[in-house]
Coordinates of C-alpha atoms in Angstrom, one line a residue:
X1 CA 97.3 91.7 131.2
X2 CA 96.6 95.1 129.6
X3 CA 99.1 95.9 127.0
X4 CA 100.6 99.4 126.3
X5 CA 99.6 101.4 123.3
X6 CA 102.5 101.5 120.8
X7 CA 102.8 104.1 118.0
X8 CA 105.5 104.6 115.4
X9 CA 106.5 108.2 115.4
X10 CA 109.6 108.4 113.1
X11 CA 111.3 106.4 110.4
X12 CA 114.9 107.1 109.4
X13 CA 116.5 105.4 106.4
X14 CA 120.2 105.3 105.4
X15 CA 121.4 103.6 102.2
X16 CA 118.1 101.7 102.0
X17 CA 117.1 100.9 98.4
X18 CA 117.2 104.2 96.5
X19 CA 117.4 106.3 99.7
X20 CA 120.8 107.5 100.8
X21 CA 119.2 109.4 103.7
X22 CA 115.6 110.1 104.5
X23 CA 113.6 110.9 107.6
X24 CA 109.8 110.8 108.0
X25 CA 108.0 112.0 111.2
X26 CA 104.4 110.6 111.0
X27 CA 103.1 110.4 114.6
X28 CA 102.7 112.8 117.4
X29 CA 102.9 112.0 121.1
X30 CA 100.2 114.6 121.9
X31 CA 97.8 112.9 119.6
X32 CA 98.3 109.6 121.4
X33 CA 97.9 111.4 124.8
X34 CA 94.6 112.9 123.6
X35 CA 93.5 109.6 122.1
X36 CA 93.5 111.0 118.6
X37 CA 94.6 109.2 115.5
X38 CA 97.7 109.9 113.2
X39 CA 97.6 109.9 109.5
X40 CA 100.5 110.4 107.1
X41 CA 100.5 110.1 103.4
X42 CA 103.6 110.0 101.2
X43 CA 103.5 111.5 97.7
X44 CA 106.0 111.8 94.9
X45 CA 107.0 110.7 91.4
X46 CA 107.7 107.1 90.4
X47 CA 110.9 105.7 91.7
X48 CA 111.5 108.4 94.3
X49 CA 111.5 106.3 97.5
X50 CA 107.8 105.9 98.5
X51 CA 107.8 102.1 98.4
X52 CA 111.2 102.1 100.1
X53 CA 109.6 103.4 103.3
X54 CA 106.9 100.7 103.1
X55 CA 109.5 98.0 102.5
X56 CA 111.5 99.2 105.5
X57 CA 108.4 98.9 107.8
X58 CA 107.4 95.6 106.3
X59 CA 110.9 94.3 107.0
X60 CA 110.7 95.7 110.5
X61 CA 107.6 93.7 111.2
X62 CA 109.3 90.5 110.0
X63 CA 112.2 91.1 112.3
X64 CA 110.0 92.0 115.3
X65 CA 108.1 88.8 114.8
X66 CA 111.4 86.8 114.8
X67 CA 111.3 85.9 111.2
X68 CA 114.3 85.8 108.8
X69 CA 115.1 88.2 106.0
X70 CA 113.3 87.5 102.7
X71 CA 115.1 86.1 99.6
X72 CA 117.2 88.7 97.8
X73 CA 117.2 91.0 100.8
X74 CA 120.6 92.3 99.6
X75 CA 118.5 94.4 97.1
X76 CA 117.5 96.6 100.1
X77 CA 121.1 97.9 100.3
X78 CA 121.8 101.1 98.2
X79 CA 123.9 100.3 95.1
X80 CA 127.6 100.6 95.9
X81 CA 127.1 100.9 99.7
X82 CA 128.3 98.3 102.2
X83 CA 125.2 98.3 104.5
X84 CA 121.7 99.7 105.0
X85 CA 120.3 101.1 108.2
X86 CA 116.8 101.6 109.4
X87 CA 115.9 103.4 112.7
X88 CA 112.3 103.4 113.9
X89 CA 111.1 105.5 116.8
X90 CA 108.2 104.1 119.0
X91 CA 106.2 105.7 121.7
X92 CA 105.1 103.1 124.3
X93 CA 102.4 104.3 126.7
X94 CA 101.2 102.1 129.5
X95 CA 99.1 102.8 132.6
X96 CA 102.2 103.6 134.7
X97 CA 104.9 104.4 132.2
X98 CA 105.6 106.3 129.1
X99 CA 108.7 105.7 127.0
X100 CA 110.2 106.5 123.6
X101 CA 112.2 103.6 122.2
X102 CA 114.6 103.8 119.2
X103 CA 115.2 100.5 117.4
X104 CA 117.8 100.3 114.7
X105 CA 118.8 97.4 112.5
X106 CA 121.7 97.3 110.0
X107 CA 121.8 95.0 106.9
X108 CA 125.0 93.8 105.4
X109 CA 125.9 91.2 102.7
X110 CA 128.0 88.5 104.4
X111 CA 129.1 85.1 103.1
X112 CA 126.9 85.4 100.0
X113 CA 123.8 86.3 102.0
X114 CA 122.2 89.4 103.4
X115 CA 122.1 89.3 107.2
X116 CA 121.1 91.5 110.1
X117 CA 124.6 92.8 110.9
X118 CA 123.9 95.0 113.9
X119 CA 121.1 96.0 116.3
X120 CA 120.6 98.9 118.7
X121 CA 117.9 99.7 121.2
X122 CA 117.7 103.0 123.1
X123 CA 115.1 104.6 125.2
X124 CA 113.9 107.7 127.0
X125 CA 111.6 107.9 130.0
X126 CA 109.1 110.7 129.1
X127 CA 107.5 110.9 132.6
X128 CA 110.9 111.5 134.2
X129 CA 112.1 113.6 131.3
X130 CA 115.4 111.6 131.3
X131 CA 118.1 111.7 128.6
X132 CA 118.3 109.1 125.8
X133 CA 120.0 106.0 127.1
X134 CA 121.6 103.1 125.2
X135 CA 120.0 99.9 126.4
X136 CA 121.5 97.4 123.9
X137 CA 123.8 97.3 121.0
X138 CA 125.4 94.3 119.4
X139 CA 127.2 93.3 116.2
X140 CA 126.2 89.8 115.3
X141 CA 129.5 89.1 113.5
X142 CA 132.1 90.8 115.8
X143 CA 133.5 87.4 117.0
X144 CA 132.6 87.7 120.7
X145 CA 129.6 86.7 122.8
X146 CA 128.9 90.0 124.5
X147 CA 126.7 93.0 123.9
X148 CA 126.9 96.7 125.0
X149 CA 126.8 98.7 127.1
X150 CA 129.2 96.8 129.4
X151 CA 127.3 97.6 132.6
X152 CA 124.1 96.2 131.1
X153 CA 125.9 93.0 130.0
X154 CA 127.5 92.5 133.4
X155 CA 124.2 93.0 135.2
X156 CA 122.5 90.5 132.9
X157 CA 125.3 87.9 133.3
X158 CA 125.4 88.3 137.1
X159 CA 128.2 85.6 137.4
X160 CA 125.9 83.0 135.7
X161 CA 127.6 80.8 133.2
X162 CA 124.2 79.6 132.0
X163 CA 123.3 83.1 130.9
X164 CA 126.6 83.4 129.1
X165 CA 125.8 80.3 127.2
X166 CA 122.1 81.3 126.5
X167 CA 123.2 84.6 125.0
X168 CA 126.0 83.0 122.9
X169 CA 123.5 80.5 121.5
X170 CA 120.9 83.1 120.8
X171 CA 123.5 85.3 119.0
X172 CA 124.8 82.4 116.9
X173 CA 121.3 81.3 115.9
X174 CA 120.3 84.9 114.9
X175 CA 123.5 85.3 112.8
X176 CA 123.0 82.0 111.0
X177 CA 119.2 82.5 110.4
X178 CA 119.3 86.1 109.3
X179 CA 116.9 87.2 112.1
X180 CA 117.0 89.9 114.7
X181 CA 118.8 88.9 117.9
X182 CA 116.6 91.0 120.2
X183 CA 113.3 89.6 118.8
X184 CA 114.3 86.1 117.7
X185 CA 112.7 83.2 119.7
X186 CA 115.8 82.7 121.8
X187 CA 116.7 86.4 122.1
X188 CA 113.1 87.3 123.2
X189 CA 113.3 84.8 126.1
X190 CA 116.4 86.6 127.3
X191 CA 115.5 90.2 126.8
X192 CA 111.9 90.0 128.0
X193 CA 113.0 87.9 131.1
X194 CA 112.6 88.9 134.7
X195 CA 116.4 89.3 135.2
X196 CA 116.7 91.8 132.4
X197 CA 116.5 95.6 133.0
X198 CA 112.7 96.4 133.5
X199 CA 112.6 99.1 130.9
X200 CA 114.3 96.9 128.3
X201 CA 111.9 94.1 129.1
X202 CA 108.9 96.3 128.8
X203 CA 110.1 97.7 125.4
X204 CA 110.9 94.3 123.9
X205 CA 107.6 92.8 125.1
X206 CA 105.3 95.6 124.0
X207 CA 106.9 96.3 120.7
X208 CA 106.8 92.6 119.8
X209 CA 103.1 92.4 120.8
X210 CA 102.4 95.5 118.7
X211 CA 104.0 93.9 115.6
X212 CA 102.1 90.6 116.1
X213 CA 98.7 91.9 117.0
X214 CA 98.3 95.6 116.0
X215 CA 100.4 96.2 112.9
X216 CA 99.1 95.6 109.4
X217 CA 101.4 96.1 106.4
X218 CA 99.9 95.9 102.9
X219 CA 102.6 95.9 100.3
X220 CA 102.6 96.0 96.5
X221 CA 102.8 92.2 96.5
X222 CA 99.4 92.1 98.2
X223 CA 98.0 94.5 95.7
X224 CA 99.3 92.4 92.8
X225 CA 97.6 89.3 94.2
X226 CA 94.3 91.2 94.3
X227 CA 94.8 92.8 90.8
X228 CA 95.4 89.3 89.4
X229 CA 92.2 88.2 91.2
X230 CA 94.0 85.1 92.3
X231 CA 92.9 85.4 96.0
X232 CA 91.7 88.0 98.4
X233 CA 93.7 88.4 101.6
X234 CA 91.1 89.6 104.2
X235 CA 92.8 91.5 107.1
X236 CA 91.0 90.6 110.3
X237 CA 91.2 91.8 113.9
X238 CA 88.6 91.1 116.4
X239 CA 88.1 90.8 120.2
X240 CA 86.4 87.8 121.7
X241 CA 85.9 86.6 125.3
X242 CA 89.3 84.9 125.6
X243 CA 91.7 86.7 123.3
X244 CA 92.2 89.0 120.3
X245 CA 92.4 87.5 116.8
X246 CA 94.6 89.2 114.2
X247 CA 95.9 88.1 110.9
X248 CA 95.1 87.5 107.3
X249 CA 92.6 85.0 105.9
X250 CA 93.5 84.1 102.3
X251 CA 90.4 83.2 100.3
X252 CA 90.7 82.0 96.7
X253 CA 88.8 84.0 94.1
X254 CA 89.3 81.3 91.4
X255 CA 87.5 78.5 93.1
X256 CA 86.0 77.4 96.4
X257 CA 88.3 77.4 99.4
X258 CA 88.4 75.0 102.3
X259 CA 89.5 76.9 105.4
X260 CA 90.0 75.7 109.0
X261 CA 87.1 76.1 111.4
X262 CA 89.0 78.7 113.4
X263 CA 89.4 80.9 110.3
X264 CA 85.7 80.4 109.4
X265 CA 84.7 81.5 112.8
X266 CA 86.8 84.6 112.4
X267 CA 85.7 85.4 108.9
X268 CA 81.9 85.4 109.4
X269 CA 81.8 88.2 112.1
X270 CA 84.5 90.1 110.2
X271 CA 82.4 90.2 107.1
X272 CA 79.5 91.5 109.2
X273 CA 81.6 94.5 110.2
X274 CA 82.9 94.9 106.7
X275 CA 79.3 95.0 105.3
X276 CA 78.2 97.8 107.6
X277 CA 80.8 100.1 106.0
X278 CA 80.7 98.6 102.5
X279 CA 77.0 99.4 102.1
X280 CA 77.8 103.0 103.0
X281 CA 80.5 103.4 100.3
X282 CA 79.3 101.0 97.6
X283 CA 75.4 101.3 97.9
X284 CA 73.4 98.1 98.1
X285 CA 76.5 95.8 98.0
X286 CA 77.3 93.1 100.6
X287 CA 79.8 90.3 100.7
X288 CA 78.5 87.0 101.9
X289 CA 79.9 83.6 102.6
X290 CA 78.4 80.8 100.5
X291 CA 79.0 77.8 102.8
X292 CA 79.0 74.4 101.1
X293 CA 79.3 72.6 104.4
X294 CA 82.0 71.0 106.5
X295 CA 84.9 69.2 105.0
X296 CA 88.0 67.6 106.5
X297 CA 91.4 69.2 105.9
X298 CA 94.5 67.2 104.9
X299 CA 95.6 67.1 108.6
X300 CA 92.2 65.6 109.6
X301 CA 90.9 68.8 111.3
X302 CA 87.5 70.2 110.6
X303 CA 87.1 72.9 107.9
X304 CA 84.5 74.6 105.9
X305 CA 84.2 74.7 102.1
X306 CA 83.3 78.3 101.2
X307 CA 83.1 80.8 98.4
X308 CA 82.8 84.6 98.7
X309 CA 79.9 86.2 96.8
X310 CA 78.9 89.7 96.0
X311 CA 75.2 90.4 96.8
X312 CA 73.3 93.4 95.3
X313 CA 69.6 93.0 96.1
X314 CA 68.5 89.7 94.5
X315 CA 71.6 89.4 92.3
X316 CA 74.4 87.3 93.7
X317 CA 77.7 86.6 91.8
X318 CA 81.1 85.3 92.8
X319 CA 83.3 88.1 94.3
X320 CA 85.8 87.6 91.5
X321 CA 83.3 89.2 89.1
X322 CA 83.7 92.5 90.9
X323 CA 86.4 95.0 90.0
X324 CA 89.9 94.9 91.5
X325 CA 89.1 98.1 93.3
X326 CA 86.0 96.7 95.1
X327 CA 88.0 93.5 96.0
X328 CA 90.8 95.7 97.4
X329 CA 88.2 97.7 99.5
X330 CA 86.8 94.5 100.9
X331 CA 90.3 93.3 101.8
X332 CA 91.1 96.5 103.7
X333 CA 87.9 97.4 105.3
X334 CA 88.1 95.2 108.4
X335 CA 91.6 96.7 109.2
X336 CA 90.1 100.2 108.5
X337 CA 87.3 99.5 111.0
X338 CA 89.9 98.5 113.6
X339 CA 91.9 101.7 112.7
X340 CA 88.8 103.8 113.3
X341 CA 88.1 102.3 116.7
X342 CA 91.4 101.2 118.2
X343 CA 94.1 103.6 119.2
X344 CA 96.7 100.8 119.1
X345 CA 96.2 99.8 115.5
X346 CA 98.8 100.7 112.9
X347 CA 97.8 100.3 109.2
X348 CA 100.5 100.7 106.5
X349 CA 99.4 100.5 102.9
X350 CA 101.4 100.9 99.7
X351 CA 99.5 102.6 96.8
X352 CA 96.3 103.0 98.8
X353 CA 94.7 104.7 95.8
X354 CA 95.2 101.8 93.4
X355 CA 91.9 100.9 91.7
X356 CA 89.8 103.1 94.0
X357 CA 87.5 105.9 92.7
X358 CA 89.2 109.2 93.7
X359 CA 86.1 110.9 95.1
X360 CA 85.4 107.9 97.3
X361 CA 89.0 107.7 98.4
X362 CA 89.0 111.3 99.3
X363 CA 85.9 111.0 101.4
X364 CA 87.2 107.9 103.1
X365 CA 90.4 109.6 104.1
X366 CA 88.5 112.7 105.3
X367 CA 86.5 110.6 107.7
X368 CA 89.5 108.7 109.0
X369 CA 91.5 112.0 109.3
X370 CA 88.8 113.5 111.5
X371 CA 87.7 110.5 113.5
X372 CA 90.1 107.6 113.5
X373 CA 91.9 106.6 116.8
X374 CA 94.7 104.5 115.3
X375 CA 97.6 105.2 112.9
X376 CA 97.6 105.1 109.1
X377 CA 100.6 105.5 106.9
X378 CA 100.2 105.2 103.2
X379 CA 101.6 106.0 99.8
X380 CA 99.5 107.3 96.9
X381 CA 99.6 109.1 93.6
X382 CA 96.0 110.4 93.7
X383 CA 96.0 114.1 94.6
X384 CA 92.4 114.3 95.7
X385 CA 93.5 113.3 99.2
X386 CA 95.6 116.4 99.4
X387 CA 92.3 118.4 99.5
X388 CA 90.7 116.3 102.3
X389 CA 93.4 115.9 105.0
X390 CA 95.6 118.4 106.8
X391 CA 98.9 119.6 105.3
X392 CA 100.7 118.3 108.4
X393 CA 99.7 114.8 107.4
X394 CA 101.4 114.9 104.0
X395 CA 105.0 114.2 103.2
X396 CA 106.7 114.4 99.8
X397 CA 109.6 112.7 98.1
X398 CA 112.4 114.6 96.3
X399 CA 114.8 113.8 93.6
X400 CA 117.7 114.2 96.0
X401 CA 118.6 110.7 97.4
X402 CA 120.5 112.4 100.3
X403 CA 117.2 114.0 101.5
X404 CA 114.4 111.9 100.2
X405 CA 111.5 113.1 102.3
X406 CA 110.3 116.7 103.0
X407 CA 107.2 118.7 104.0
X408 CA 106.1 121.5 101.8
X409 CA 107.1 125.0 102.9
X410 CA 105.3 128.3 102.5
X411 CA 101.9 126.6 102.7
X412 CA 99.3 128.8 104.5
X413 CA 96.2 127.6 106.2
X414 CA 94.1 129.0 103.4
X415 CA 96.2 127.4 100.6
X416 CA 95.1 124.4 98.7
X417 CA 97.8 121.8 99.2
X418 CA 97.1 120.1 95.9
X419 CA 97.5 123.4 93.9
X420 CA 100.6 124.3 95.9
X421 CA 102.2 120.9 95.1
X422 CA 101.4 121.0 91.4
X423 CA 102.8 124.6 91.3
X424 CA 105.9 123.4 93.0
X425 CA 106.4 120.6 90.5
X426 CA 106.1 123.1 87.7
X427 CA 108.1 126.2 88.9
X428 CA 109.8 125.0 92.1
X429 CA 109.9 127.2 95.2
X430 CA 110.7 124.4 97.7
X431 CA 113.9 123.6 99.5
X432 CA 114.4 120.5 97.5
X433 CA 113.4 119.6 93.9
X434 CA 110.3 117.5 94.0
X435 CA 110.3 116.0 90.5
X436 CA 112.6 115.6 87.5
X437 CA 111.7 117.9 84.6
X438 CA 109.2 116.3 82.3
X439 CA 108.9 118.1 79.0
X440 CA 105.8 117.2 76.9
X441 CA 107.6 118.1 73.6
X442 CA 110.4 115.7 74.5
X443 CA 107.9 112.9 75.2
X444 CA 106.1 113.6 71.9
X445 CA 109.4 113.4 70.0
X446 CA 110.4 110.2 71.9
X447 CA 107.2 108.5 70.7
X448 CA 107.9 109.6 67.1
X449 CA 111.4 108.2 67.2
X450 CA 110.3 105.0 68.9
X451 CA 107.7 104.5 66.2
X452 CA 110.4 104.8 63.5
X453 CA 112.5 102.2 65.2
X454 CA 109.5 99.9 65.2
X455 CA 108.8 100.8 61.5
X456 CA 105.2 101.7 62.3

């Protein structure tokens, strides 16, 4: 079965973390139709909502995979608000269909725990230019075992008591476990089934497949693991004769690792692809697997005892001896290769610039902007990228929590986006204020006063 290409085209946040309202458009239908990639970078001062967008998408992936909310998920809800809402717009393009789907989830703190309180799924048939239709909406804590709209529920039930029970059980399990109802294990069986509306079934199947096989989310937690040089999470995706492998292979940097045979067989060809690009951006460097032979795992299955080493000519050292920036590049490169070649790949990275030389980073993004087929969404502080990708691919945060994300206005084709942004930070000129005033004299005085408090 050939799966559809799914692309995220819009993200809307309401009362999520420090965002009262924010909307980001970072994908275009025409780019997908022309088999072009989409890149969107998010810039702004510290604490202005960049990581909130990444967290919303990371949480989205967890829910689409049928997983529960993480610990302390109530911290996603804006201080003083009752609930948080995230709406994501997907374009789903198959051989014989083309839809836009809108999936919305609402978080609420109930019974001393944050839970998925409500879900909605809507769609529009692009080929037939139809109006937006509500396909599913349900409050998981409304006390009844139905969902809306009523005609969709009646069609699903079709006088079958078994289906009534199946839905009631799925809803109860999702409410108790803090998962999505639509994409939980029990819910997925219902809403992807043959007796469900065909369009809803297509949307649920393809969006879940996208989250499982095509969506990579690299959060600050992953960056922290790399910076501590505790382990390296190598993002892999590869096609073989029977299937597509996608996932993360965690390899220890502190000592040798024993990994399952399946992981070993995925790691070796992945490093081959990584090295082709790595040698072009870090001259003469390769990453190799030092294989110490087969070893049984605790479950009795066959594994390999390995260590990752950096090779530069005749000099070979453990990969942990390299900088955090190099280790991060190695971790990301296989996913970037997939982004370059596969229109269905979606790579989401928080603080892409962390630890990476700005000139190299700018050149990497320039190549991806011009040639990649997939979708990249990232946050960054390094302004070099503003000079290497188009202005339409850059969004900025503001100091206004009621309108967190904007594009720059009054930017002509000949303008340098970096210079325009820096000028806007200093003297304004945009519809929203992009940064709180930062006075160097106040900073200097604050240091002097702090020094007196410490008696230095």
